[in-house]
Structures are given as C-alpha cells and as structure tokens.
Amino acid sequence: MTAASTAPRTSSAAGRDLARQVIVLVSSVLAIVAAFIGSGVVVGTPIQDAAGGYLGADSTLIAPGSGAFRIWSAIYVGMLGYAIWQSLPAQRDDERQRRLGWWVVASLVLNAVWIASVQLDLLALSLPIIVVLLVVLCRLFVILRRSAPKHRIEAVLADGSIGLYLGWVVVATAANTAAVLVAAGFDGFGLDPEVWAVLVLAVAAAVGIALAVWGGGRIAPALSLSWGLVWVGVARLTDEPASTTTGIAALIAAAAVLVVTAIARIRHDRGSRAA
C-alpha cells in the first residue's frame, strides 16, 4: 500500500481522535453545569427534596447523610481535570484514552439524565438510569485495570477520578434502589426493614471488596464507597429514621472495604516489586 493511499486513513483517524477529545471536554463541562442547575442552587428543587423527598437523608435506612454529597465536588473537579488533560495534543493518539473516551462521555451524559429524571419527579425511571451508569463505570474500571497509567498525573486524573466516581455510584445505586422500593410501598416480604438494610449494605461492601481484590487495591473506589457507607452510618446513628443496627453495619462495611483494599494494595505492590 502506498503512502498516498494510507494518508486519508491517517487523517480520518486523527479527526476521530480530535472529535473524541473535544466531546469528552464539552460533556464534562455540560455535566457540571447540569449538576449545578439540577442541585437547586439556581433554579429547580434540591435533589433531596425532589421526587417526593424519597432521596433525602431521612427517607430510607440506606440514605447517606446530607454531608456525603460533598464528594460530588471532588468527582466533578477530578472529571473536569481529566477532560482537560486528555484533550491535550500529547493524548490525542493514546490508545488508553481512545478506549476510555466514549465511555467517559456516556457516564457524564447518564449522570445528567439521572438528575433530569429526579427533577421531573420520575423516581422510578431514575433507577434504571443509575444502574446503567454503574455498568458504564464498571466498564471504565475494567479498561483502567487492563492498562497501566503512563505516569502519576494520569494515575490521579484518570484512574483516581473515575475510581471516585465508581465507588460513590455504588452507594448511590443502593440508596436509589431503596428509595424506589419505599416509594412503591414494598413491604420487604415481611422481613424487618433493618434486615433488608443490612443485606443491602453487605452487598455494597462485597462490591467494594471485589473491586479491591480484582483491582489490586486501588484506593479511589474504596475511599468514595467507604465515604458513602460511613455517612449512612452517621445518618442512622444521629438522624431519622434512627437505626443503631443499620448504623453499626454501615460502619463495619466501610471498615471492611478499607481493610481489604489496604491488604490487596500491599500484596499488589509486593508482587510488582518481585516481578
């Protein structure tokens, strides 16, 4: 094949890479704007008061305390930092960024759509949306796990930001599920609500532990997931609906995720040095 015949193909690939970079950057900015508007700061209703208040800190036993949502600031700053970094010319033909890019866009769009569904009081619709968001973030985690960052900046901006995003959405999905079930009048098949709460917390912890073991002790998902679990514990021990059992279970779940992550990290680092 001649150089002339390969030129259009190369130009086309470069154009696709540039388009990906721009769309990731634009979607990140739009996601932050949508979150700012959708949070009720400017217009609309605060998330905790929208959709009948079922996503509020006092709505279900799995709802995190209101302070937990401060983590969104770190997530949005991290994702914006990643979007800016990946848009630099040096990352244009980077294979790792090619694999991540469109999945990142999907996650940001889904987050904005979730906010819109809550603001429109479509609580039932918000659940499948956040489940799909969780699946997308899991896919991003798989991509990150299969390829190593080139340097510390990429490790923080890509692996760190996406990891924080994933860990928090695990907790948010559990809380969203509980909110939808309570709104639908689910009676728990006769089981005490605290039993269901402990089971859901155990599942969230199991996901965090699985991410830690398979991911070689990646810190970011464990930090955000544990942050959410701790705030569930704080809410149940200090606010309504009060539940000492649920509060203690949430704190134990958070501790389990952190301990297993630390152990997995130590083993991973030892294995890397040995190799």
mmCIF file of C-alpha atoms in Angstrom:
data_model
loop_
_atom_site.group_PDB
_atom_site.id
_atom_site.type_symbol
_atom_site.label_atom_id
_atom_site.label_comp_id
_atom_site.label_asym_id
_atom_site.label_seq_id
_atom_site.Cartn_x
_atom_site.Cartn_y
_atom_site.Cartn_z
ATOM 1 C CA MET A 1 0.000 0.000 0.000
ATOM 2 C CA THR A 2 1.410 3.411 -0.975
ATOM 3 C CA ALA A 3 1.846 6.427 1.285
ATOM 4 C CA ALA A 4 -0.834 8.252 -0.708
ATOM 5 C CA SER A 5 -3.378 5.503 -0.042
ATOM 6 C CA THR A 6 -2.675 5.496 3.703
ATOM 7 C CA ALA A 7 -2.868 9.292 4.120
ATOM 8 C CA PRO A 8 -6.680 9.616 4.083
ATOM 9 C CA ARG A 9 -6.970 6.822 6.636
ATOM 10 C CA THR A 10 -4.440 8.512 8.938
ATOM 11 C CA SER A 11 -6.197 11.871 8.575
ATOM 12 C CA SER A 12 -9.545 10.266 9.344
ATOM 13 C CA ALA A 13 -8.181 8.611 12.480
ATOM 14 C CA ALA A 14 -6.703 11.910 13.634
ATOM 15 C CA GLY A 15 -10.071 13.583 13.085
ATOM 16 C CA ARG A 16 -11.859 10.950 15.153
ATOM 17 C CA ASP A 17 -9.332 11.335 17.948
ATOM 18 C CA LEU A 18 -9.759 15.107 17.976
ATOM 19 C CA ALA A 19 -13.546 14.771 17.981
ATOM 20 C CA ARG A 20 -13.339 12.372 20.923
ATOM 21 C CA GLN A 21 -11.177 14.773 22.897
ATOM 22 C CA VAL A 22 -13.486 17.711 22.258
ATOM 23 C CA ILE A 23 -16.651 15.775 23.088
ATOM 24 C CA VAL A 24 -15.191 14.451 26.347
ATOM 25 C CA LEU A 25 -14.262 18.005 27.344
ATOM 26 C CA VAL A 26 -17.612 19.503 26.346
ATOM 27 C CA SER A 27 -19.606 16.742 28.029
ATOM 28 C CA SER A 28 -17.636 17.254 31.241
ATOM 29 C CA VAL A 29 -18.402 20.970 31.291
ATOM 30 C CA LEU A 30 -22.072 20.381 30.466
ATOM 31 C CA ALA A 31 -22.321 17.723 33.198
ATOM 32 C CA ILE A 32 -21.039 20.198 35.779
ATOM 33 C CA VAL A 33 -23.463 22.872 34.564
ATOM 34 C CA ALA A 34 -26.347 20.380 34.665
ATOM 35 C CA ALA A 35 -25.392 19.331 38.194
ATOM 36 C CA PHE A 36 -25.166 22.945 39.332
ATOM 37 C CA ILE A 37 -28.597 23.735 37.929
ATOM 38 C CA GLY A 38 -30.136 20.413 38.930
ATOM 39 C CA SER A 39 -28.922 20.698 42.519
ATOM 40 C CA GLY A 40 -31.376 23.555 43.061
ATOM 41 C CA VAL A 41 -28.707 26.173 43.709
ATOM 42 C CA VAL A 42 -30.010 28.418 40.926
ATOM 43 C CA VAL A 43 -33.388 27.033 39.862
ATOM 44 C CA GLY A 44 -35.365 23.888 40.478
ATOM 45 C CA THR A 45 -35.579 21.784 43.600
ATOM 46 C CA PRO A 46 -32.641 20.404 45.604
ATOM 47 C CA ILE A 47 -32.145 16.698 44.844
ATOM 48 C CA GLN A 48 -33.028 15.671 48.395
ATOM 49 C CA ASP A 49 -36.384 17.464 48.106
ATOM 50 C CA ALA A 50 -37.222 16.379 44.555
ATOM 51 C CA ALA A 51 -39.090 13.203 43.591
ATOM 52 C CA GLY A 52 -41.269 13.343 46.693
ATOM 53 C CA GLY A 53 -38.277 13.639 49.006
ATOM 54 C CA TYR A 54 -37.500 9.921 48.709
ATOM 55 C CA LEU A 55 -33.820 10.665 48.043
ATOM 56 C CA GLY A 56 -33.432 12.762 51.181
ATOM 57 C CA ALA A 57 -31.126 11.838 54.060
ATOM 58 C CA ASP A 58 -34.109 10.851 56.217
ATOM 59 C CA SER A 59 -36.081 8.944 53.593
ATOM 60 C CA THR A 60 -34.785 5.361 53.993
ATOM 61 C CA LEU A 61 -32.400 3.387 56.175
ATOM 62 C CA ILE A 62 -29.857 3.294 53.314
ATOM 63 C CA ALA A 63 -29.873 7.043 52.644
ATOM 64 C CA PRO A 64 -26.487 8.693 53.376
ATOM 65 C CA GLY A 65 -26.395 11.842 55.479
ATOM 66 C CA SER A 66 -26.513 15.116 53.576
ATOM 67 C CA GLY A 67 -22.785 15.709 54.123
ATOM 68 C CA ALA A 68 -21.994 12.706 51.942
ATOM 69 C CA PHE A 69 -22.930 14.586 48.787
ATOM 70 C CA ARG A 70 -19.964 16.921 49.133
ATOM 71 C CA ILE A 71 -17.991 14.223 47.376
ATOM 72 C CA TRP A 72 -19.619 15.289 44.113
ATOM 73 C CA SER A 73 -17.401 18.405 44.182
ATOM 74 C CA ALA A 74 -14.289 16.204 44.210
ATOM 75 C CA ILE A 75 -15.713 13.950 41.495
ATOM 76 C CA TYR A 76 -16.639 16.821 39.181
ATOM 77 C CA VAL A 77 -13.305 18.583 39.696
ATOM 78 C CA GLY A 78 -11.496 15.329 39.001
ATOM 79 C CA MET A 79 -13.502 14.556 35.878
ATOM 80 C CA LEU A 80 -13.018 18.096 34.575
ATOM 81 C CA GLY A 81 -9.282 17.799 35.244
ATOM 82 C CA TYR A 82 -9.230 14.515 33.333
ATOM 83 C CA ALA A 83 -11.228 16.028 30.461
ATOM 84 C CA ILE A 84 -8.782 18.925 30.156
ATOM 85 C CA TRP A 85 -5.723 16.659 30.391
ATOM 86 C CA GLN A 86 -6.981 14.141 27.825
ATOM 87 C CA SER A 87 -7.708 16.993 25.396
ATOM 88 C CA LEU A 88 -4.015 17.922 25.174
ATOM 89 C CA PRO A 89 -2.254 17.032 21.897
ATOM 90 C CA ALA A 90 0.012 14.515 23.653
ATOM 91 C CA GLN A 91 -3.021 12.348 24.465
ATOM 92 C CA ARG A 92 -4.648 12.558 21.038
ATOM 93 C CA ASP A 93 -3.473 9.189 19.734
ATOM 94 C CA ASP A 94 -3.070 7.500 23.123
ATOM 95 C CA GLU A 95 -4.705 4.079 22.925
ATOM 96 C CA ARG A 96 -5.798 4.097 26.567
ATOM 97 C CA GLN A 97 -7.629 7.398 26.124
ATOM 98 C CA ARG A 98 -9.275 6.071 22.977
ATOM 99 C CA ARG A 99 -10.689 3.168 24.969
ATOM 100 C CA LEU A 100 -11.816 5.380 27.839
ATOM 101 C CA GLY A 101 -13.154 8.402 25.966
ATOM 102 C CA TRP A 102 -16.600 7.408 24.756
ATOM 103 C CA TRP A 103 -17.365 5.500 27.956
ATOM 104 C CA VAL A 104 -16.498 8.650 29.931
ATOM 105 C CA VAL A 105 -18.895 10.618 27.730
ATOM 106 C CA ALA A 106 -21.611 8.029 28.358
ATOM 107 C CA SER A 107 -21.114 8.265 32.117
ATOM 108 C CA LEU A 108 -21.364 12.052 32.122
ATOM 109 C CA VAL A 109 -24.458 12.062 29.924
ATOM 110 C CA LEU A 110 -26.142 9.417 32.076
ATOM 111 C CA ASN A 111 -25.406 11.439 35.199
ATOM 112 C CA ALA A 112 -27.083 14.497 33.675
ATOM 113 C CA VAL A 113 -30.052 12.386 32.559
ATOM 114 C CA TRP A 114 -30.373 10.965 36.086
ATOM 115 C CA ILE A 115 -30.517 14.474 37.541
ATOM 116 C CA ALA A 116 -33.175 15.420 34.994
ATOM 117 C CA SER A 117 -35.278 12.359 35.828
ATOM 118 C CA VAL A 118 -35.230 13.232 39.531
ATOM 119 C CA GLN A 119 -36.065 16.878 38.882
ATOM 120 C CA LEU A 120 -39.011 15.748 36.757
ATOM 121 C CA ASP A 121 -40.214 13.559 39.666
ATOM 122 C CA LEU A 122 -39.570 10.396 37.641
ATOM 123 C CA LEU A 123 -38.169 8.449 40.571
ATOM 124 C CA ALA A 124 -38.890 5.011 39.079
ATOM 125 C CA LEU A 125 -37.071 5.989 35.868
ATOM 126 C CA SER A 126 -34.051 7.193 37.837
ATOM 127 C CA LEU A 127 -33.278 3.642 38.986
ATOM 128 C CA PRO A 128 -32.574 2.009 35.595
ATOM 129 C CA ILE A 129 -30.622 5.110 34.612
ATOM 130 C CA ILE A 130 -28.289 4.893 37.605
ATOM 131 C CA VAL A 131 -27.939 1.119 37.125
ATOM 132 C CA VAL A 132 -26.781 1.697 33.533
ATOM 133 C CA LEU A 133 -24.430 4.403 34.834
ATOM 134 C CA LEU A 134 -22.966 1.888 37.281
ATOM 135 C CA VAL A 135 -22.456 -0.623 34.457
ATOM 136 C CA VAL A 136 -20.679 2.021 32.359
ATOM 137 C CA LEU A 137 -18.399 2.921 35.260
ATOM 138 C CA CYS A 138 -17.616 -0.761 35.821
ATOM 139 C CA ARG A 139 -16.634 -0.981 32.158
ATOM 140 C CA LEU A 140 -14.328 2.010 32.649
ATOM 141 C CA PHE A 141 -12.791 0.285 35.661
ATOM 142 C CA VAL A 142 -12.100 -2.810 33.551
ATOM 143 C CA ILE A 143 -10.328 -0.685 30.945
ATOM 144 C CA LEU A 144 -8.263 1.039 33.626
ATOM 145 C CA ARG A 145 -7.368 -2.300 35.185
ATOM 146 C CA ARG A 146 -6.192 -3.783 31.884
ATOM 147 C CA SER A 147 -3.770 -0.970 31.078
ATOM 148 C CA ALA A 148 -1.434 0.914 33.387
ATOM 149 C CA PRO A 149 -1.198 4.719 33.511
ATOM 150 C CA LYS A 150 1.933 6.185 31.956
ATOM 151 C CA HIS A 151 2.726 8.441 34.908
ATOM 152 C CA ARG A 152 1.373 9.784 38.184
ATOM 153 C CA ILE A 153 -0.616 12.593 36.567
ATOM 154 C CA GLU A 154 -2.622 10.102 34.541
ATOM 155 C CA ALA A 155 -2.997 7.846 37.584
ATOM 156 C CA VAL A 156 -4.576 10.705 39.541
ATOM 157 C CA LEU A 157 -6.690 12.287 36.795
ATOM 158 C CA ALA A 158 -7.881 9.137 35.007
ATOM 159 C CA ASP A 159 -7.706 6.258 37.473
ATOM 160 C CA GLY A 160 -8.332 8.394 40.533
ATOM 161 C CA SER A 161 -11.245 10.464 39.232
ATOM 162 C CA ILE A 162 -13.050 7.559 37.588
ATOM 163 C CA GLY A 163 -12.406 5.414 40.672
ATOM 164 C CA LEU A 164 -14.015 8.014 42.957
ATOM 165 C CA TYR A 165 -16.952 8.237 40.560
ATOM 166 C CA LEU A 166 -17.435 4.452 40.562
ATOM 167 C CA GLY A 167 -17.215 3.982 44.326
ATOM 168 C CA TRP A 168 -19.751 6.685 45.034
ATOM 169 C CA VAL A 169 -22.215 5.444 42.420
ATOM 170 C CA VAL A 170 -22.182 2.001 44.074
ATOM 171 C CA VAL A 171 -23.561 3.615 47.243
ATOM 172 C CA ALA A 172 -25.877 5.924 45.280
ATOM 173 C CA THR A 173 -27.357 2.945 43.416
ATOM 174 C CA ALA A 174 -28.128 1.185 46.698
ATOM 175 C CA ALA A 175 -29.773 4.335 48.105
ATOM 176 C CA ASN A 176 -31.697 4.912 44.874
ATOM 177 C CA THR A 177 -32.971 1.315 44.909
ATOM 178 C CA ALA A 178 -34.161 1.665 48.492
ATOM 179 C CA ALA A 179 -35.902 4.948 47.671
ATOM 180 C CA VAL A 180 -37.776 3.446 44.722
ATOM 181 C CA LEU A 181 -38.881 0.414 46.762
ATOM 182 C CA VAL A 182 -40.121 2.563 49.651
ATOM 183 C CA ALA A 183 -41.978 4.860 47.264
ATOM 184 C CA ALA A 184 -43.622 1.801 45.682
ATOM 185 C CA GLY A 185 -44.801 0.564 49.081
ATOM 186 C CA PHE A 186 -42.559 -2.502 49.170
ATOM 187 C CA ASP A 187 -43.160 -4.340 52.458
ATOM 188 C CA GLY A 188 -39.983 -6.419 52.417
ATOM 189 C CA PHE A 189 -41.855 -9.741 52.160
ATOM 190 C CA GLY A 190 -42.488 -9.494 55.863
ATOM 191 C CA LEU A 191 -38.817 -9.063 56.842
ATOM 192 C CA ASP A 192 -37.840 -6.231 59.161
ATOM 193 C CA PRO A 193 -36.523 -3.137 57.288
ATOM 194 C CA GLU A 194 -33.288 -3.349 59.271
ATOM 195 C CA VAL A 195 -32.673 -6.842 57.894
ATOM 196 C CA TRP A 196 -33.013 -5.538 54.345
ATOM 197 C CA ALA A 197 -30.796 -2.573 55.153
ATOM 198 C CA VAL A 198 -28.021 -4.801 56.480
ATOM 199 C CA LEU A 199 -28.298 -7.072 53.436
ATOM 200 C CA VAL A 200 -28.015 -4.132 51.032
ATOM 201 C CA LEU A 201 -25.027 -2.770 52.939
ATOM 202 C CA ALA A 202 -23.414 -6.209 52.785
ATOM 203 C CA VAL A 203 -23.864 -6.275 49.011
ATOM 204 C CA ALA A 204 -22.336 -2.784 48.667
ATOM 205 C CA ALA A 205 -19.384 -3.865 50.814
ATOM 206 C CA ALA A 206 -18.990 -7.045 48.749
ATOM 207 C CA VAL A 207 -18.792 -4.951 45.579
ATOM 208 C CA GLY A 208 -16.159 -2.748 47.174
ATOM 209 C CA ILE A 209 -14.155 -5.773 48.296
ATOM 210 C CA ALA A 210 -14.390 -7.325 44.824
ATOM 211 C CA LEU A 211 -13.132 -4.089 43.254
ATOM 212 C CA ALA A 212 -10.257 -4.011 45.748
ATOM 213 C CA VAL A 213 -9.180 -7.603 45.155
ATOM 214 C CA TRP A 214 -9.525 -7.569 41.371
ATOM 215 C CA GLY A 215 -8.179 -4.036 41.028
ATOM 216 C CA GLY A 216 -5.045 -4.674 43.051
ATOM 217 C CA GLY A 217 -6.074 -2.436 45.929
ATOM 218 C CA ARG A 218 -6.949 0.701 44.007
ATOM 219 C CA ILE A 219 -7.546 3.409 46.597
ATOM 220 C CA ALA A 220 -10.024 5.772 44.916
ATOM 221 C CA PRO A 221 -13.060 3.443 44.635
ATOM 222 C CA ALA A 222 -12.570 2.283 48.221
ATOM 223 C CA LEU A 223 -12.358 5.844 49.542
ATOM 224 C CA SER A 224 -15.571 7.079 47.928
ATOM 225 C CA LEU A 225 -17.511 3.881 48.620
ATOM 226 C CA SER A 226 -16.418 3.908 52.260
ATOM 227 C CA TRP A 227 -17.204 7.617 52.489
ATOM 228 C CA GLY A 228 -20.778 6.892 51.432
ATOM 229 C CA LEU A 229 -21.101 3.950 53.832
ATOM 230 C CA VAL A 230 -19.774 5.999 56.753
ATOM 231 C CA TRP A 231 -22.354 8.697 56.046
ATOM 232 C CA VAL A 232 -25.087 6.054 56.016
ATOM 233 C CA GLY A 233 -23.866 5.061 59.461
ATOM 234 C CA VAL A 234 -23.754 8.658 60.673
ATOM 235 C CA ALA A 235 -27.268 9.319 59.405
ATOM 236 C CA ARG A 236 -28.740 6.247 61.098
ATOM 237 C CA LEU A 237 -26.978 6.885 64.407
ATOM 238 C CA THR A 238 -27.752 10.608 64.604
ATOM 239 C CA ASP A 239 -30.832 11.246 62.447
ATOM 240 C CA GLU A 240 -34.186 9.787 61.493
ATOM 241 C CA PRO A 241 -35.031 7.091 60.700
ATOM 242 C CA ALA A 242 -32.798 6.020 63.563
ATOM 243 C CA SER A 243 -31.355 2.503 63.494
ATOM 244 C CA THR A 244 -28.384 1.509 65.619
ATOM 245 C CA THR A 245 -28.195 -1.848 63.846
ATOM 246 C CA THR A 246 -28.031 -0.264 60.395
ATOM 247 C CA GLY A 247 -25.606 2.407 61.555
ATOM 248 C CA ILE A 248 -23.156 -0.081 63.023
ATOM 249 C CA ALA A 249 -23.487 -2.368 59.989
ATOM 250 C CA ALA A 250 -22.663 0.559 57.677
ATOM 251 C CA LEU A 251 -19.546 1.456 59.668
ATOM 252 C CA ILE A 252 -18.406 -2.185 59.708
ATOM 253 C CA ALA A 253 -18.975 -2.396 55.935
ATOM 254 C CA ALA A 254 -16.870 0.733 55.390
ATOM 255 C CA ALA A 255 -14.074 -0.612 57.578
ATOM 256 C CA ALA A 256 -14.130 -3.963 55.755
ATOM 257 C CA VAL A 257 -13.739 -2.274 52.364
ATOM 258 C CA LEU A 258 -10.807 -0.165 53.587
ATOM 259 C CA VAL A 259 -9.017 -3.057 55.296
ATOM 260 C CA VAL A 260 -9.337 -5.406 52.330
ATOM 261 C CA THR A 261 -8.222 -2.629 49.971
ATOM 262 C CA ALA A 262 -5.124 -1.989 52.093
ATOM 263 C CA ILE A 263 -4.257 -5.697 52.151
ATOM 264 C CA ALA A 264 -4.825 -6.027 48.401
ATOM 265 C CA ARG A 265 -2.643 -2.978 47.776
ATOM 266 C CA ILE A 266 0.216 -4.347 49.869
ATOM 267 C CA ARG A 267 0.062 -7.685 48.065
ATOM 268 C CA HIS A 268 -0.103 -5.998 44.669
ATOM 269 C CA ASP A 269 2.890 -3.780 45.415
ATOM 270 C CA ARG A 270 4.913 -6.734 46.718
ATOM 271 C CA GLY A 271 4.069 -8.716 43.614
ATOM 272 C CA SER A 272 5.100 -5.816 41.386
ATOM 273 C CA ARG A 273 8.452 -5.450 43.148
ATOM 274 C CA ALA A 274 9.072 -9.173 42.944
ATOM 275 C CA ALA A 275 8.282 -9.203 39.235
#
